[in-house]
Amino acid sequence: MNKPQEPPAPVEPPELIVDLDHQDLVTAQLREYELWPKVVGDDKELIDPSPELGLARLTLPAGVVELDALLIELRRHFAGLFGGWIPVVGKNRTIEGIIGSGTSKPMVGGLVSLGTSKPMLLDEPELTPGRAVSVAPSDVGTGVTIGLIDTPFRKSAGLPGPHTVDAEPALELPAEPVPARAGHGIFVASKILERAPGAHLIVSGLLDPMTGRGDTWTIAKEMLQLARRVHIMNLSFGSYTADGEPPLVLTRATERIGPDVVVVAAAGNHGIVTGWQNGLTKRSAAWPAALPTVVAVGARREHDGLAEFTPRVPWITCTAPGEKVTGAYLTADVVIHDEFGTPGTKHFDGTALWSGTSFAAATVTGAIAARMTGGTSARAALTALLADPDPKAVVRNHNRVLG
């Protein structure tokens, strides 16, 4: 058996994101800084335009510039030149599947980097004798298509219900043991299908199963592709920014998704952060959840009340059970840490007990799909779900008005 390995710390790619209308202005200044080819035309392979997003990705030389410092300088330069006006420019950020609760065992010595190198206490899944089962009749969700961007998994995974799944790419794991985060996607999918077992699920396995990470550029482009095919989109991942501003490319993607598609995202598990940890506090915004048109979901405890790890913030739309919930998982030897953060292994047999707003978000996604039976739109189903006055409802309104 291989020795358990920790994932490397996230390294953001040396890539800027710029509005297509401002691309020439920014690349001209990069030439002045000697960070861009001197001759126009020699930079074609360094530019990845997306007409759908109205943005371009610019690849800079690796290891020669700190992106945050460069962005500060670019904005300072243009603001001085144009009376305070600056071009639309940002960076391609790293995001990560939102897992764990931070209420017990630490992962990697207690801290793991999430989003833009912001540390976060995390829990890992626990063994459970239970199986992932549907809590709704098998036809609930029939005719509803749900998009899921997460870690990949095999179509043959033990998910509840008579659903259909399109999963690309299929999960390919190296020799065991594997990291716990590799089972994130299948666990999220199972929580969706518990509520809407007849739904059609389209899985984009863009988060790395070994690290749980992806980048905002790739994911934003996939969000727009999925939006053409789905009624609901589940995003159980997040990013945090030191200045509290949303990542440019995620903002642009949500702006360009039509109102007929409901986007549901996890609110993050940073409610237990104490003080100020590398720019992250217990009230930091998690993106894309905190964007105005996104349904941001917090987690509740089994016996009511918000889970400790759910941030107490006004941008949360609703809550659902997310502490120690059962779901489908890997059948594999998995890296699990002890109370001191030392990695070891446990064998999972297709199911697990896990905590996190990721799984609460999945329950909300499934609950919206369940209310769409009979031809109700996703938006109308969401409105009805949030208007339910039952104090014992699975999904409960958190009094946020979506923009």
PDB file of N, CA and C in Angstrom, residues 343-389:
ATOM      1  N   PRO A 343      -1.699  11.579   8.782  1.00  0.00           N
ATOM      2  CA  PRO A 343      -2.476  10.818   7.808  1.00  0.00           C
ATOM      3  C   PRO A 343      -2.375   9.319   8.021  1.00  0.00           C
ATOM      4  N   GLY A 344      -3.518   8.646   7.853  1.00  0.00           N
ATOM      5  CA  GLY A 344      -3.592   7.198   7.853  1.00  0.00           C
ATOM      6  C   GLY A 344      -4.607   6.787   6.801  1.00  0.00           C
ATOM      7  N   THR A 345      -5.073   5.553   6.840  1.00  0.00           N
ATOM      8  CA  THR A 345      -6.041   5.117   5.836  1.00  0.00           C
ATOM      9  C   THR A 345      -7.207   4.397   6.494  1.00  0.00           C
ATOM     10  N   LYS A 346      -8.390   4.529   5.839  1.00  0.00           N
ATOM     11  CA  LYS A 346      -9.570   3.763   6.206  1.00  0.00           C
ATOM     12  C   LYS A 346     -10.225   3.289   4.919  1.00  0.00           C
ATOM     13  N   HIS A 347     -10.831   2.104   4.988  1.00  0.00           N
ATOM     14  CA  HIS A 347     -11.517   1.573   3.818  1.00  0.00           C
ATOM     15  C   HIS A 347     -12.989   1.957   3.861  1.00  0.00           C
ATOM     16  N   PHE A 348     -13.452   2.604   2.803  1.00  0.00           N
ATOM     17  CA  PHE A 348     -14.865   2.956   2.650  1.00  0.00           C
ATOM     18  C   PHE A 348     -15.498   2.022   1.640  1.00  0.00           C
ATOM     19  N   ASP A 349     -16.765   1.707   1.889  1.00  0.00           N
ATOM     20  CA  ASP A 349     -17.463   0.733   1.056  1.00  0.00           C
ATOM     21  C   ASP A 349     -18.674   1.373   0.376  1.00  0.00           C
ATOM     22  N   GLY A 350     -18.450   2.521  -0.270  1.00  0.00           N
ATOM     23  CA  GLY A 350     -19.491   3.113  -1.087  1.00  0.00           C
ATOM     24  C   GLY A 350     -20.426   4.058  -0.381  1.00  0.00           C
ATOM     25  N   THR A 351     -20.177   4.355   0.884  1.00  0.00           N
ATOM     26  CA  THR A 351     -21.023   5.296   1.611  1.00  0.00           C
ATOM     27  C   THR A 351     -20.181   5.958   2.695  1.00  0.00           C
ATOM     28  N   ALA A 352     -20.652   7.121   3.184  1.00  0.00           N
ATOM     29  CA  ALA A 352     -19.905   7.845   4.209  1.00  0.00           C
ATOM     30  C   ALA A 352     -20.831   8.799   4.934  1.00  0.00           C
ATOM     31  N   LEU A 353     -20.337   9.285   6.069  1.00  0.00           N
ATOM     32  CA  LEU A 353     -20.973  10.350   6.838  1.00  0.00           C
ATOM     33  C   LEU A 353     -20.079  11.568   6.716  1.00  0.00           C
ATOM     34  N   TRP A 354     -20.660  12.730   6.318  1.00  0.00           N
ATOM     35  CA  TRP A 354     -19.819  13.893   6.040  1.00  0.00           C
ATOM     36  C   TRP A 354     -20.555  15.166   6.431  1.00  0.00           C
ATOM     37  N   SER A 355     -19.811  16.250   6.593  1.00  0.00           N
ATOM     38  CA  SER A 355     -20.398  17.533   6.963  1.00  0.00           C
ATOM     39  C   SER A 355     -19.892  18.632   6.056  1.00  0.00           C
ATOM     40  N   GLY A 356     -20.738  19.616   5.775  1.00  0.00           N
ATOM     41  CA  GLY A 356     -20.311  20.766   4.991  1.00  0.00           C
ATOM     42  C   GLY A 356     -21.460  21.428   4.258  1.00  0.00           C
ATOM     43  N   THR A 357     -21.296  22.704   3.945  1.00  0.00           N
ATOM     44  CA  THR A 357     -22.327  23.413   3.191  1.00  0.00           C
ATOM     45  C   THR A 357     -22.422  22.905   1.754  1.00  0.00           C
ATOM     46  N   SER A 358     -21.390  22.220   1.261  1.00  0.00           N
ATOM     47  CA  SER A 358     -21.470  21.560  -0.045  1.00  0.00           C
ATOM     48  C   SER A 358     -22.697  20.667  -0.125  1.00  0.00           C
ATOM     49  N   PHE A 359     -22.915  19.927   0.930  1.00  0.00           N
ATOM     50  CA  PHE A 359     -23.948  18.900   0.914  1.00  0.00           C
ATOM     51  C   PHE A 359     -25.320  19.505   1.208  1.00  0.00           C
ATOM     52  N   ALA A 360     -25.331  20.588   1.984  1.00  0.00           N
ATOM     53  CA  ALA A 360     -26.569  21.345   2.167  1.00  0.00           C
ATOM     54  C   ALA A 360     -27.004  21.951   0.830  1.00  0.00           C
ATOM     55  N   ALA A 361     -26.051  22.486   0.072  1.00  0.00           N
ATOM     56  CA  ALA A 361     -26.370  23.059  -1.243  1.00  0.00           C
ATOM     57  C   ALA A 361     -26.958  22.000  -2.160  1.00  0.00           C
ATOM     58  N   ALA A 362     -26.394  20.799  -2.125  1.00  0.00           N
ATOM     59  CA  ALA A 362     -26.901  19.715  -2.968  1.00  0.00           C
ATOM     60  C   ALA A 362     -28.334  19.353  -2.603  1.00  0.00           C
ATOM     61  N   THR A 363     -28.651  19.362  -1.304  1.00  0.00           N
ATOM     62  CA  THR A 363     -30.015  19.078  -0.868  1.00  0.00           C
ATOM     63  C   THR A 363     -30.980  20.133  -1.398  1.00  0.00           C
ATOM     64  N   VAL A 364     -30.567  21.396  -1.397  1.00  0.00           N
ATOM     65  CA  VAL A 364     -31.415  22.465  -1.936  1.00  0.00           C
ATOM     66  C   VAL A 364     -31.619  22.273  -3.434  1.00  0.00           C
ATOM     67  N   THR A 365     -30.558  21.946  -4.142  1.00  0.00           N
ATOM     68  CA  THR A 365     -30.683  21.682  -5.581  1.00  0.00           C
ATOM     69  C   THR A 365     -31.707  20.591  -5.850  1.00  0.00           C
ATOM     70  N   GLY A 366     -31.608  19.484  -5.092  1.00  0.00           N
ATOM     71  CA  GLY A 366     -32.564  18.402  -5.260  1.00  0.00           C
ATOM     72  C   GLY A 366     -33.978  18.803  -4.897  1.00  0.00           C
ATOM     73  N   ALA A 367     -34.125  19.637  -3.859  1.00  0.00           N
ATOM     74  CA  ALA A 367     -35.454  20.074  -3.426  1.00  0.00           C
ATOM     75  C   ALA A 367     -36.104  20.977  -4.474  1.00  0.00           C
ATOM     76  N   ILE A 368     -35.312  21.820  -5.139  1.00  0.00           N
ATOM     77  CA  ILE A 368     -35.855  22.642  -6.228  1.00  0.00           C
ATOM     78  C   ILE A 368     -36.339  21.744  -7.358  1.00  0.00           C
ATOM     79  N   ALA A 369     -35.519  20.768  -7.733  1.00  0.00           N
ATOM     80  CA  ALA A 369     -35.901  19.845  -8.811  1.00  0.00           C
ATOM     81  C   ALA A 369     -37.171  19.086  -8.456  1.00  0.00           C
ATOM     82  N   ALA A 370     -37.309  18.713  -7.194  1.00  0.00           N
ATOM     83  CA  ALA A 370     -38.485  17.956  -6.767  1.00  0.00           C
ATOM     84  C   ALA A 370     -39.767  18.759  -6.951  1.00  0.00           C
ATOM     85  N   ARG A 371     -39.693  20.069  -6.807  1.00  0.00           N
ATOM     86  CA  ARG A 371     -40.870  20.931  -6.965  1.00  0.00           C
ATOM     87  C   ARG A 371     -41.157  21.274  -8.418  1.00  0.00           C
ATOM     88  N   MET A 372     -40.306  20.830  -9.321  1.00  0.00           N
ATOM     89  CA  MET A 372     -40.507  21.129 -10.739  1.00  0.00           C
ATOM     90  C   MET A 372     -41.343  20.067 -11.450  1.00  0.00           C
ATOM     91  N   THR A 373     -41.669  18.998 -10.764  1.00  0.00           N
ATOM     92  CA  THR A 373     -42.493  17.955 -11.367  1.00  0.00           C
ATOM     93  C   THR A 373     -43.818  18.556 -11.843  1.00  0.00           C
ATOM     94  N   GLY A 374     -44.171  18.282 -13.090  1.00  0.00           N
ATOM     95  CA  GLY A 374     -45.398  18.844 -13.643  1.00  0.00           C
ATOM     96  C   GLY A 374     -45.170  20.072 -14.493  1.00  0.00           C
ATOM     97  N   GLY A 375     -43.912  20.439 -14.691  1.00  0.00           N
ATOM     98  CA  GLY A 375     -43.618  21.538 -15.600  1.00  0.00           C
ATOM     99  C   GLY A 375     -43.349  22.870 -14.964  1.00  0.00           C
ATOM    100  N   THR A 376     -43.313  22.951 -13.631  1.00  0.00           N
ATOM    101  CA  THR A 376     -42.976  24.202 -12.947  1.00  0.00           C
ATOM    102  C   THR A 376     -41.544  24.596 -13.282  1.00  0.00           C
ATOM    103  N   SER A 377     -41.304  25.887 -13.520  1.00  0.00           N
ATOM    104  CA  SER A 377     -39.953  26.346 -13.822  1.00  0.00           C
ATOM    105  C   SER A 377     -39.076  26.279 -12.586  1.00  0.00           C
ATOM    106  N   ALA A 378     -37.759  26.269 -12.799  1.00  0.00           N
ATOM    107  CA  ALA A 378     -36.827  26.235 -11.671  1.00  0.00           C
ATOM    108  C   ALA A 378     -36.973  27.479 -10.809  1.00  0.00           C
ATOM    109  N   ARG A 379     -37.167  28.627 -11.436  1.00  0.00           N
ATOM    110  CA  ARG A 379     -37.299  29.868 -10.683  1.00  0.00           C
ATOM    111  C   ARG A 379     -38.568  29.867  -9.840  1.00  0.00           C
ATOM    112  N   ALA A 380     -39.677  29.390 -10.409  1.00  0.00           N
ATOM    113  CA  ALA A 380     -40.935  29.316  -9.654  1.00  0.00           C
ATOM    114  C   ALA A 380     -40.827  28.292  -8.524  1.00  0.00           C
ATOM    115  N   ALA A 381     -40.136  27.186  -8.789  1.00  0.00           N
ATOM    116  CA  ALA A 381     -39.950  26.171  -7.753  1.00  0.00           C
ATOM    117  C   ALA A 381     -39.124  26.724  -6.601  1.00  0.00           C
ATOM    118  N   LEU A 382     -38.088  27.499  -6.908  1.00  0.00           N
ATOM    119  CA  LEU A 382     -37.282  28.128  -5.869  1.00  0.00           C
ATOM    120  C   LEU A 382     -38.122  29.086  -5.043  1.00  0.00           C
ATOM    121  N   THR A 383     -38.922  29.903  -5.701  1.00  0.00           N
ATOM    122  CA  THR A 383     -39.773  30.866  -4.994  1.00  0.00           C
ATOM    123  C   THR A 383     -40.717  30.151  -4.038  1.00  0.00           C
ATOM    124  N   ALA A 384     -41.326  29.069  -4.517  1.00  0.00           N
ATOM    125  CA  ALA A 384     -42.244  28.301  -3.670  1.00  0.00           C
ATOM    126  C   ALA A 384     -41.506  27.669  -2.501  1.00  0.00           C
ATOM    127  N   LEU A 385     -40.314  27.174  -2.763  1.00  0.00           N
ATOM    128  CA  LEU A 385     -39.514  26.533  -1.717  1.00  0.00           C
ATOM    129  C   LEU A 385     -39.182  27.536  -0.610  1.00  0.00           C
ATOM    130  N   LEU A 386     -38.779  28.731  -1.001  1.00  0.00           N
ATOM    131  CA  LEU A 386     -38.397  29.750  -0.022  1.00  0.00           C
ATOM    132  C   LEU A 386     -39.604  30.326   0.706  1.00  0.00           C
ATOM    133  N   ALA A 387     -40.795  30.189   0.126  1.00  0.00           N
ATOM    134  CA  ALA A 387     -42.005  30.721   0.741  1.00  0.00           C
ATOM    135  C   ALA A 387     -42.664  29.726   1.687  1.00  0.00           C
ATOM    136  N   ASP A 388     -42.157  28.499   1.749  1.00  0.00           N
ATOM    137  CA  ASP A 388     -42.760  27.470   2.601  1.00  0.00           C
ATOM    138  C   ASP A 388     -42.653  27.890   4.066  1.00  0.00           C
ATOM    139  N   PRO A 389     -43.797  28.068   4.758  1.00  0.00           N
ATOM    140  CA  PRO A 389     -43.747  28.561   6.144  1.00  0.00           C
ATOM    141  C   PRO A 389     -43.485  27.472   7.181  1.00  0.00           C
TER     142      PRO A 389
END
